[in-house]
Short mmCIF file of C-alpha atoms in Angstrom, two decimals:
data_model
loop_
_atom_site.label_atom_id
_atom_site.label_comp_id
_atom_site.label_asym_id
_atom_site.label_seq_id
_atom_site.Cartn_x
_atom_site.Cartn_y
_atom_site.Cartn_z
CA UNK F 180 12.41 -0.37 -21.23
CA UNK F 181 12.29 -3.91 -20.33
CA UNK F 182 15.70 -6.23 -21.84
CA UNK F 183 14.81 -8.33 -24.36
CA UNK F 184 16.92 -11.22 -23.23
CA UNK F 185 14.04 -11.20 -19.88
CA UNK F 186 11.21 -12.10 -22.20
CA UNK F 187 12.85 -15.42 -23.30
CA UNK F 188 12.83 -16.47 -19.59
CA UNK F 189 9.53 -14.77 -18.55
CA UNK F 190 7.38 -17.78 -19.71
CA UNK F 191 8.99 -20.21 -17.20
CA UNK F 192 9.09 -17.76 -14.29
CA UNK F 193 5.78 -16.67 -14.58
CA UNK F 194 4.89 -20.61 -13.91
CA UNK F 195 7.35 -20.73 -11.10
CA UNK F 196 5.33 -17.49 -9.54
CA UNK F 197 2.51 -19.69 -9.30
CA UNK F 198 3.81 -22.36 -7.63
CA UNK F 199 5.46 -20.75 -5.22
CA UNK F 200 2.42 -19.22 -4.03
CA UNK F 201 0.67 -22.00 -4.77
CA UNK F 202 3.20 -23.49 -2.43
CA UNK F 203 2.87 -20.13 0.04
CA UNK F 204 -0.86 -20.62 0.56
CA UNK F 205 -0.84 -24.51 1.38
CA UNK F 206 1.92 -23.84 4.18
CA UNK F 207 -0.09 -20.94 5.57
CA UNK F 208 -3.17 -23.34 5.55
CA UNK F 209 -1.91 -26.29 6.90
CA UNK F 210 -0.01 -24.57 9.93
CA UNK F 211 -3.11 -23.37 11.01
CA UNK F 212 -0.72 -19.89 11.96
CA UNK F 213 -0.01 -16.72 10.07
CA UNK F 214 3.47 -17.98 9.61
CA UNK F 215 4.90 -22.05 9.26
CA UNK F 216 8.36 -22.57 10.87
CA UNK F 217 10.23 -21.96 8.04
CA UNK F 218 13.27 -24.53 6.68
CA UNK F 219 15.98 -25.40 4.36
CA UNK F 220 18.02 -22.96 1.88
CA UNK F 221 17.28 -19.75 1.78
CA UNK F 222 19.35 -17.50 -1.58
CA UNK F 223 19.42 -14.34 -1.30
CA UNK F 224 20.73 -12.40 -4.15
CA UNK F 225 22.75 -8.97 -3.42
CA UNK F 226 25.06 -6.20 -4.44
CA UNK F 227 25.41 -4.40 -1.05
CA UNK F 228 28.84 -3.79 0.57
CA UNK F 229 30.64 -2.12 2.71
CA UNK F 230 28.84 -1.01 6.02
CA UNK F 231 25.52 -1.29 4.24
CA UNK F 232 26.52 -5.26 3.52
CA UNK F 233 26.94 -5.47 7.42
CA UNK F 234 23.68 -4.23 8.35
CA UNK F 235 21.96 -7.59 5.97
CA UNK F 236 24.71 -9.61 7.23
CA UNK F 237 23.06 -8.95 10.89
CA UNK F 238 19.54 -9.24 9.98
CA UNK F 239 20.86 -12.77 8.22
CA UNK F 240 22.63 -13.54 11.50
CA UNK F 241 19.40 -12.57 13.91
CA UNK F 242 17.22 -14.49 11.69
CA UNK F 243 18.69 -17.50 11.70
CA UNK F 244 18.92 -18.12 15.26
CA UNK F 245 15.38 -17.02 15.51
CA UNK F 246 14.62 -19.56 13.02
CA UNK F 247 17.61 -21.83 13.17
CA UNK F 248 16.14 -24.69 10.62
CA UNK F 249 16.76 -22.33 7.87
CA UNK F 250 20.57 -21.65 6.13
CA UNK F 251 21.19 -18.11 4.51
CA UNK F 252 23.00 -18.89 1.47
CA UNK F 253 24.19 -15.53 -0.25
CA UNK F 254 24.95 -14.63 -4.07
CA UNK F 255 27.06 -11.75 -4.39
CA UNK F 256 26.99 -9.60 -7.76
CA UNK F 257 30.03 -8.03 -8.84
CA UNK F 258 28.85 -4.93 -10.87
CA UNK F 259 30.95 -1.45 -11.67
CA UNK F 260 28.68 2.40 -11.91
CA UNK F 261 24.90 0.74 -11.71
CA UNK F 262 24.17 -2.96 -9.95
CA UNK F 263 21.00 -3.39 -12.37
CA UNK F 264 23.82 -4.57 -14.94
CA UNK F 265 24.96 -7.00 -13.04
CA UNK F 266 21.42 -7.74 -11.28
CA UNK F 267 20.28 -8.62 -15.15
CA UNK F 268 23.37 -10.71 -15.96
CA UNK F 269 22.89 -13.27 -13.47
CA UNK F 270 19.45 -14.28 -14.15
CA UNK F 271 19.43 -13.79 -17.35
CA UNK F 272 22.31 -16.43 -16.65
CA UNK F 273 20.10 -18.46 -14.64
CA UNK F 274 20.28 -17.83 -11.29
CA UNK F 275 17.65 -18.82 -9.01
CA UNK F 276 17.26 -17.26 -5.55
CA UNK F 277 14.82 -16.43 -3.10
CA UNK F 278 15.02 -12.81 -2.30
CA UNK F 279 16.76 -9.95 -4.21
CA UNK F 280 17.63 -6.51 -2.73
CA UNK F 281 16.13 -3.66 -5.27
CA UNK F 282 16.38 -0.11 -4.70
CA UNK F 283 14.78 0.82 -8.12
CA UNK F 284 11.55 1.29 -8.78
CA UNK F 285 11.58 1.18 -12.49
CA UNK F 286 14.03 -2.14 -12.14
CA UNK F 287 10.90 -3.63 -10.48
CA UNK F 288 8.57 -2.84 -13.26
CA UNK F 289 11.23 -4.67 -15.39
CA UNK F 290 11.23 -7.28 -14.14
CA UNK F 291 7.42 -7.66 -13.23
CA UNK F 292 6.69 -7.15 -16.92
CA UNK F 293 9.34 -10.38 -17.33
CA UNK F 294 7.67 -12.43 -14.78
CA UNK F 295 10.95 -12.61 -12.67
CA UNK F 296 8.78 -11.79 -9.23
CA UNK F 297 6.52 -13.47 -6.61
CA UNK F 298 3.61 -10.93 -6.02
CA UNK F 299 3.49 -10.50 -2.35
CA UNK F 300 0.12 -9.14 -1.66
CA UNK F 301 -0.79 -12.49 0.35
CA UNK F 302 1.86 -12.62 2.72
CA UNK F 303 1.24 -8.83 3.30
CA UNK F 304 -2.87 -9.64 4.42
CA UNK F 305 -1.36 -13.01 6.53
CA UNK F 306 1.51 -11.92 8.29
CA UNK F 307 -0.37 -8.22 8.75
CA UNK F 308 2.48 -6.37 7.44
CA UNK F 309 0.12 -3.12 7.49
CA UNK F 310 0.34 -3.13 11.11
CA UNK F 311 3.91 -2.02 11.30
CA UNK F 312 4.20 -0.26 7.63
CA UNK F 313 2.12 2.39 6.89
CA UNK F 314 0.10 2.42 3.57
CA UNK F 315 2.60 4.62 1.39
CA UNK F 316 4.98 2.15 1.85
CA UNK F 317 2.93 -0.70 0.12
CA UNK F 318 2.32 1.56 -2.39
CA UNK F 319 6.15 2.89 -2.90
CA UNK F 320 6.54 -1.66 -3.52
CA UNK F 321 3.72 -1.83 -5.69
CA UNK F 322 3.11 -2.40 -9.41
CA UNK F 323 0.03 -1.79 -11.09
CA UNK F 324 -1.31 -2.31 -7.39
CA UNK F 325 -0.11 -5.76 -6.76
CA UNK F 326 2.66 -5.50 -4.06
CA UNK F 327 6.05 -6.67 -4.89
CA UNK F 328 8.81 -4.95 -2.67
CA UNK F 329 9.21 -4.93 1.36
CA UNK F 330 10.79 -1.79 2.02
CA UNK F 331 13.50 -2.04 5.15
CA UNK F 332 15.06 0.81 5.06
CA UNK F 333 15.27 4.33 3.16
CA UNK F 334 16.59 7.64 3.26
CA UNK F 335 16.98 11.44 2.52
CA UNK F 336 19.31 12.22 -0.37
CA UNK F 337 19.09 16.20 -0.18
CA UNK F 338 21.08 16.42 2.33
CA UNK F 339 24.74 17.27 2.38
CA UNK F 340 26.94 16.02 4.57
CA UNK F 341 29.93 17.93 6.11
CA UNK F 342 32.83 18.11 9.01
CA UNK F 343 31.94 20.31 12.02
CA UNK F 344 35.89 21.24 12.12
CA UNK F 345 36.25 21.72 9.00
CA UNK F 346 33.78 24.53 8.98
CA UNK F 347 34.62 26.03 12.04
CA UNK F 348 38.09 26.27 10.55
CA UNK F 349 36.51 28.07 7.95
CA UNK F 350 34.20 30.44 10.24
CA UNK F 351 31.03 29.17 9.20
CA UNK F 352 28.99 29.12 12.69
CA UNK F 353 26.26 27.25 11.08
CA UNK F 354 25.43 25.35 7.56
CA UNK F 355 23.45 27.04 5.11
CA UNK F 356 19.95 27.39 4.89
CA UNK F 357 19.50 29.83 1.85
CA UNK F 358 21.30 30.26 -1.53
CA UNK F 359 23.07 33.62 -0.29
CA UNK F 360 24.62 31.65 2.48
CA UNK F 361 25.47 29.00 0.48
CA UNK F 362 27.29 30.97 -1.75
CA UNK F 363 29.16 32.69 1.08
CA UNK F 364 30.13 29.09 2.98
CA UNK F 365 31.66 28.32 -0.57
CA UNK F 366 33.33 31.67 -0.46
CA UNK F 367 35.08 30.53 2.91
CA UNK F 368 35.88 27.13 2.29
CA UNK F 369 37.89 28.16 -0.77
CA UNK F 370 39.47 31.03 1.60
CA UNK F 371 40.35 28.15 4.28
CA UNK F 372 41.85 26.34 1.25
CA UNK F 373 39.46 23.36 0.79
CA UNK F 374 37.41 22.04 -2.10
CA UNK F 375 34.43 23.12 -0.68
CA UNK F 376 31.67 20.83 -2.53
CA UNK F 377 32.45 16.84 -3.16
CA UNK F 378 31.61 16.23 -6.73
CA UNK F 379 31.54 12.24 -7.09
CA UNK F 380 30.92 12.58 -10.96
CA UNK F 381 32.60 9.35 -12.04
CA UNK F 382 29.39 6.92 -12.24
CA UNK F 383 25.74 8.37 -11.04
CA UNK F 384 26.31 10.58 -7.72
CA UNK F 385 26.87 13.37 -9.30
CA UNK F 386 23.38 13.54 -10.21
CA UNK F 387 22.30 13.97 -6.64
CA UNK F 388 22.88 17.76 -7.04
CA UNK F 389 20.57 18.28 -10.08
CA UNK F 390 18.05 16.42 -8.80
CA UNK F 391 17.29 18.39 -5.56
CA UNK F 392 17.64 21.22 -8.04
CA UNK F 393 15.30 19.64 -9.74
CA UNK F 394 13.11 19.84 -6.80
CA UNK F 395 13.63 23.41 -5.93
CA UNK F 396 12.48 24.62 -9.37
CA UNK F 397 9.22 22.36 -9.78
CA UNK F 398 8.66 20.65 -6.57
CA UNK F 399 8.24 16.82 -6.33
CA UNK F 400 5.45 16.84 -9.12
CA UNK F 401 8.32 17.93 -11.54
CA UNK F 402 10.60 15.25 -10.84
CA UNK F 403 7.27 12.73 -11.47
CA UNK F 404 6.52 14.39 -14.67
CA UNK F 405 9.91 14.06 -15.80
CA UNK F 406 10.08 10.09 -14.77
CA UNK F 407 6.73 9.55 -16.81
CA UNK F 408 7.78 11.03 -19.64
CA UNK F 409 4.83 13.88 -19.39
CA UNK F 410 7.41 16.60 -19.99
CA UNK F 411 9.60 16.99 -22.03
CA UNK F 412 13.89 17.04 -20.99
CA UNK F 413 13.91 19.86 -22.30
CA UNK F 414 11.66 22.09 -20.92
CA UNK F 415 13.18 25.06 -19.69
CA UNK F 416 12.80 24.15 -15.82
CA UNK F 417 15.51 20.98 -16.72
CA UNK F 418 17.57 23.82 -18.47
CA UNK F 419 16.86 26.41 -15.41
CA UNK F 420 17.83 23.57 -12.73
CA UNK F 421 21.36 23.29 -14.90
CA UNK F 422 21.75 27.08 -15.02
CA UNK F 423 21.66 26.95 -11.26
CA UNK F 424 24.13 24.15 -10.70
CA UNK F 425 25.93 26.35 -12.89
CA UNK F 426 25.55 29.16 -10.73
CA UNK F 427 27.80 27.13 -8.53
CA UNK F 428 30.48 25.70 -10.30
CA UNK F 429 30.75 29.76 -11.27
CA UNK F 430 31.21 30.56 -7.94
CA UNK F 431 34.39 27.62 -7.49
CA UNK F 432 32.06 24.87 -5.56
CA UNK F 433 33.48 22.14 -6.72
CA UNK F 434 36.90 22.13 -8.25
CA UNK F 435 38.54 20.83 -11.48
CA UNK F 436 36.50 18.48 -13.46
CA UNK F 437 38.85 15.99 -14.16
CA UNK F 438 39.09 15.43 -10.53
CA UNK F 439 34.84 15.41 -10.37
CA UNK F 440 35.01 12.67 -13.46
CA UNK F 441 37.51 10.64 -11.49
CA UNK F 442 35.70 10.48 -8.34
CA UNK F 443 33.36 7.64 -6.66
CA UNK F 444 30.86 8.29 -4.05
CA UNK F 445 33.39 6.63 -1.08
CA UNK F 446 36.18 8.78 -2.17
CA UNK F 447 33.75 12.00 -2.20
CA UNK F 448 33.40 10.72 1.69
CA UNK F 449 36.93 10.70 2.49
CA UNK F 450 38.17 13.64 1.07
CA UNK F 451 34.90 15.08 3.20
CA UNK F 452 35.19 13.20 6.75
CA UNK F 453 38.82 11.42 6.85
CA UNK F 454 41.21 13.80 5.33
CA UNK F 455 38.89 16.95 5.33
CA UNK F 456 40.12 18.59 2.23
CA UNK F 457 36.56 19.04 1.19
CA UNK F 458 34.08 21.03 3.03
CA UNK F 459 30.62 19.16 2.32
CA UNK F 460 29.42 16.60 -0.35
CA UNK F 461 25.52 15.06 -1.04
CA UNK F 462 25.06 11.67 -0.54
CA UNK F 463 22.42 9.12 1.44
CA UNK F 464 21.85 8.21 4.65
CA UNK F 465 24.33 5.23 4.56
CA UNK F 466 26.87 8.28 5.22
CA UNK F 467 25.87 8.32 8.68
CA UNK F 468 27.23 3.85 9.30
CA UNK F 469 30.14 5.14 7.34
CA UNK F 470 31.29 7.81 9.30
CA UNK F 471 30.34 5.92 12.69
CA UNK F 472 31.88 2.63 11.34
CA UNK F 473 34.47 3.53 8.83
CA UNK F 474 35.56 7.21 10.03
CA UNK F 475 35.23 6.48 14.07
CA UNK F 476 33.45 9.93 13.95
CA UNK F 477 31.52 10.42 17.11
CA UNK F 478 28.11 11.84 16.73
CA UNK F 479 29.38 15.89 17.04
CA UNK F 480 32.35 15.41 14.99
CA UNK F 481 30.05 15.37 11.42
CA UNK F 482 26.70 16.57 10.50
CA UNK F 483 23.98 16.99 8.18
CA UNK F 484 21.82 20.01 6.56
CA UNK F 485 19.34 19.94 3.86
CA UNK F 486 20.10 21.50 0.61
CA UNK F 487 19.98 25.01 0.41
CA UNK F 488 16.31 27.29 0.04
CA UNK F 489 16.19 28.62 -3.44
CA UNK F 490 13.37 30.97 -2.60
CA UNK F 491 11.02 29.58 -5.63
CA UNK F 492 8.32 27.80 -3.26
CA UNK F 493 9.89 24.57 -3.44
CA UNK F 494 11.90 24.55 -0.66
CA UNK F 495 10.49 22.09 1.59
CA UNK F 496 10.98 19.11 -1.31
CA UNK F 497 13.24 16.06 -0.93
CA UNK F 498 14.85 13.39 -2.77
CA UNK F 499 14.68 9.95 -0.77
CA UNK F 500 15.25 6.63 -1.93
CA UNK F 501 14.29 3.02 -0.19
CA UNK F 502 15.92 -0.55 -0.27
CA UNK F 503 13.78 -3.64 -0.52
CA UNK F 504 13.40 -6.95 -0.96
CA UNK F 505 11.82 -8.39 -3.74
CA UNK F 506 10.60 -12.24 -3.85
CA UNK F 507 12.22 -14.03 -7.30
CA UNK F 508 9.74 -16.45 -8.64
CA UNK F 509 12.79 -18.82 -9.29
CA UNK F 510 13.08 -19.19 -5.57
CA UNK F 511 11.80 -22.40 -4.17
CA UNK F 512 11.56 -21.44 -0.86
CA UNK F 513 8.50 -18.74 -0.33
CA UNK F 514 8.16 -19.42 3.22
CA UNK F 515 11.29 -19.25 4.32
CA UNK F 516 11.36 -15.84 2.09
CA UNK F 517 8.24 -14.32 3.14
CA UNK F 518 9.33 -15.17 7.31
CA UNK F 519 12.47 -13.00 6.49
CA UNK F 520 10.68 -10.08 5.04
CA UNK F 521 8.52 -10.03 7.98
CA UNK F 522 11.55 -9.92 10.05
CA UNK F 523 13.42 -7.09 8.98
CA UNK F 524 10.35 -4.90 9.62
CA UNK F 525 9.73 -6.58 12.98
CA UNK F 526 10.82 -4.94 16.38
CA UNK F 527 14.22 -7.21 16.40
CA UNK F 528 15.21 -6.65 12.90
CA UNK F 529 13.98 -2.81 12.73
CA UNK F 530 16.21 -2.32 15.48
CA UNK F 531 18.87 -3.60 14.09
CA UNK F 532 18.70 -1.68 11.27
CA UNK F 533 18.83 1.63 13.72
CA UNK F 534 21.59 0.40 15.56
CA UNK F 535 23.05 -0.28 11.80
CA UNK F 536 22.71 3.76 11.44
CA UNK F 537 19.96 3.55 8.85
CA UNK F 538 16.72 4.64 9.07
CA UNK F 539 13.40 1.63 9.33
CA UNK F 540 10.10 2.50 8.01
CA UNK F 541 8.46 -0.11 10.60
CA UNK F 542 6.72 1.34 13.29
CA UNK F 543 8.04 -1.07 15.50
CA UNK F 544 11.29 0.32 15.60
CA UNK F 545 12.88 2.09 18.63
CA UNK F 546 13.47 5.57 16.98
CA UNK F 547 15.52 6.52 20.52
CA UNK F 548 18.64 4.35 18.47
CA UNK F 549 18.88 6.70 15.61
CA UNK F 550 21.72 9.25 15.73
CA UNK F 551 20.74 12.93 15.59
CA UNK F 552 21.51 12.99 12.15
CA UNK F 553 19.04 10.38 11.23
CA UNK F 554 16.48 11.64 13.67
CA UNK F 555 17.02 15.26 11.99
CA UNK F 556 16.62 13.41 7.85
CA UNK F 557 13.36 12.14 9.81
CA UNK F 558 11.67 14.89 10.22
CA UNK F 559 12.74 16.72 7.43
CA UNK F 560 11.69 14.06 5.31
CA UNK F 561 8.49 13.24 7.29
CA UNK F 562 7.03 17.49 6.16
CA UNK F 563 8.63 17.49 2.77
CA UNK F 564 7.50 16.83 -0.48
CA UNK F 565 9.06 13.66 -1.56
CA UNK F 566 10.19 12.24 -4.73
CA UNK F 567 11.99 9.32 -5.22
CA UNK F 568 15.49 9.60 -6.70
CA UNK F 569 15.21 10.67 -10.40
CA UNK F 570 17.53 8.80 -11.97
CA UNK F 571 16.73 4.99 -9.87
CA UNK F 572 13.43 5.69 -11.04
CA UNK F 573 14.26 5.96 -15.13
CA UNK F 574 14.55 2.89 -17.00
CA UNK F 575 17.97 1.17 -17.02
CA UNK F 576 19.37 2.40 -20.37
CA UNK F 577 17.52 6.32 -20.46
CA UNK F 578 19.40 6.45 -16.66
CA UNK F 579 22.96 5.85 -18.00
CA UNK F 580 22.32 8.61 -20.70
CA UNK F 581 21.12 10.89 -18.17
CA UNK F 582 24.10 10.05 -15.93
CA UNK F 583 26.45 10.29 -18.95
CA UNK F 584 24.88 13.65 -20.49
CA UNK F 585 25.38 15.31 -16.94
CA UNK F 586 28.77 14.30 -17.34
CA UNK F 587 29.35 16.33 -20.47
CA UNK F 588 27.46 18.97 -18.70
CA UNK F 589 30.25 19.49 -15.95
CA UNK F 590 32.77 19.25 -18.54
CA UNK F 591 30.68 22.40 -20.21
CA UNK F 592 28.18 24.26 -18.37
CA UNK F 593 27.43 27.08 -21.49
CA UNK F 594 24.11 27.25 -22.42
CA UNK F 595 24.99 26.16 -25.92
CA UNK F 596 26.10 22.66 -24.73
CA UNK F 597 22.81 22.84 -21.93
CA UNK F 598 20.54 22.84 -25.04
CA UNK F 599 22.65 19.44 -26.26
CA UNK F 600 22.64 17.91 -22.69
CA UNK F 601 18.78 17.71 -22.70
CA UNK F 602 18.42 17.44 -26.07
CA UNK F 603 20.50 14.26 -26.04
CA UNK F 604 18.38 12.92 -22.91
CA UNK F 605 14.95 13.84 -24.34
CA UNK F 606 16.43 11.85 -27.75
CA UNK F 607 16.11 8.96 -25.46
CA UNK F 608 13.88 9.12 -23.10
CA UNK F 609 11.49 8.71 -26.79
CA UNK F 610 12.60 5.59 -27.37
CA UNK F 611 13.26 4.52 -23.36
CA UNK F 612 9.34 4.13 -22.59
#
């Protein structure tokens, strides 16, 4: 649902959309090239950090001395749980900027429907962007068909992430592929005395687990349905995929719950890769620069399997998600903009990206840079039926109920407080769309 406080700005950006690619179309024309040298300030607005912050900083840094008439100015956002609250607080304070990293696809239709972006559809047929994306990827940025995010990077987020000591300390030989043996790996990380499953339940990770569940009950269509509204929260798959997680907090996957509720994604990773008193924990691909970068790990020393088969012809589904960049129509420098999306999916910056430890949708990129747990996500991921993270695809306010209500969920897994859970999300989702 869009925020109110958008529409009272949407008038005026809606105009600035114009001229900015009013001002787009003019440079393109009068360079007499698919791309004018590019000049002057360019704002980007972002909320990444940590090793994921680096990889932009680089692009930034490569950019500019490609094109060294331009200066990078960024605008960090301070934000705690979601970024989208923060995101929304600076420009519905005013903030003008160029670029904006996104990695929500509802967020986008937000602020479409508020006139806060540049359409980019132009700048995709000059600079012949479809030459090094393929077609799903315009789509995956698109509104209503008008194109409106560059993807530069994206990522599997069914798989779990573990320490190969760790579990040969516990005598597994090899991570699970099926529910039984999933069960049993649980059974002997608790033996070895280790948590064995990372539970980051404090803000929105924890809802990583229900979503592949999710998946493995209904496939990728189910997870669509359930972002459209078609079905309702609670239909008994939702209720099924919450028996299952049950199934393993039951079995001792995951430790006490005040410990889940007090627990951030970064901490789930440490207690995981740096002081190994957890056996495995599901997270993005970013894992892979933070335990390279942050951990020291070499390549052998961590790893990366794909949630467990369920056995209910579903199995091959995954949960990714993509960052972007989306063009603000309070920016007032398109060019500069639109010469640093084509960038980051250009051999140079695509590259950079791998060597980053994230994965580039370009097809320019050197895939021989990716680690063997990226190349591994890849393929998975390439064969699987994708949906795109559940919850980054609700709108802003229905997500932090879901988040909240699977909360309460881990505090009480009966099926008495299941039938509240859903009940509570389906409440509204009715007034969310």
């Amino acid at each position: 649902m869009m925020n109110t406080s958008f529409k009272a700005i949407a008038g005026n950006a809606s105009r600035c959309a114009h001229l900015t690619m009013a001002a787009f179309t003019f440079a393109l024309t009068s360079s007499g090239s698919a791309l004018a040298q590019p000049k002057g300030d360019l704002v980007i607005l972002q909320w990444m950090a940590g090793s994921d912050l680096e990889v932009i900083q680089n692009l930034e840094k490569a950019f500019v001395a490609q094109y060294p008439d331009v200066k990078i100015k960024e605008v960090p956002v301070t934000w705690s749980g979601d970024p989208r609250g923060g995101l929304r607080t600076a420009l519905m304070g005013g903030e003008k900027a160029d670029l904006m990293i996104n990695t929500w696809p509802a967020f986008r239709t937000e602020l479409v429907t508020a006139g806060l972006l540049r359409p980019l559809d132009n700048a995709y047929s000059a600079l012949k962007w479809g030459d090094r994306l393929d077609k799903n990827w315009k789509d995956l940025g698109s509104v209503s068909g008008q194109l409106y995010g560059v993807t530069f990077t994206y990522g599997d987020r069914s798989g779990l992430w573990y320490d190969t000591e760790t579990f040969k300390k516990a005598g597994i030989a090899s991570p699970p592929k099926d529910w039984a043996q999933f069960l049993d790996s649980i059974a002997k990380l608790k033996k070895a005395g280790v948590v064995p499953m990372a539970i980051p339940a404090k803000a929105w990770a924890h809802a990583e687990v229900f979503e592949t569940l999710i998946l493995r009950e209904g496939g990728a269509d189910l997870s669509r349905k359930l972002v459209a509204h078609e079905i309702s929260w609670t239909d008994d798959r939702v209720k099924a995929a919450l028996r299952k997680w049950r199934d393993l907090l039951t079995a001792g996957c995951c430790g006490d719950v005040s410990t889940m509720l007090g627990t951030e994604w970064d901490n789930a990773a440490d207690r995981v890769l740096k002081e190994r008193k957890a056996g495995f924990f599901q997270m993005g691909m970013w894992i892979n620069n933070r335990a390279s970068t942050v951990y020291k790990l070499a390549p052998d020393q961590f790893g990366l399997f794909q949630f467990p088969a369920t056995g209910q012809g579903h199995d091959n589904a995954a949960s990714v998600d993509a960052k972007e960049f989306v063009a603000l129509a309070s920016g007032g420098n398109s060019e500069a903009a639109d010469a640093f999306m084509d960038f980051t999916i250009s051999r140079e910056g695509a590259n950079i990206i791998a060597k980053g430890g994230l994965a580039s949708p370009s097809k320019a990129v050197d895939t021989a840079l990716y680690s063997p747990a990226i190349q591994a996500s890849n393929t998975f991921v390439t064969g699987a039926d994708t949906a795109f993270v559940l919850g980054d695809s609700l709108p802003g306010d229905l997500a932090d109920e879901y988040r909240i209500q699977l909360q309460k969920f881990l505090s009480d897994p009966s099926d008495a407080n299941i039938d509240r859970v859903t009940a509570a999300i389906e409440a509204k989702a009715k007034g969310s769309y």
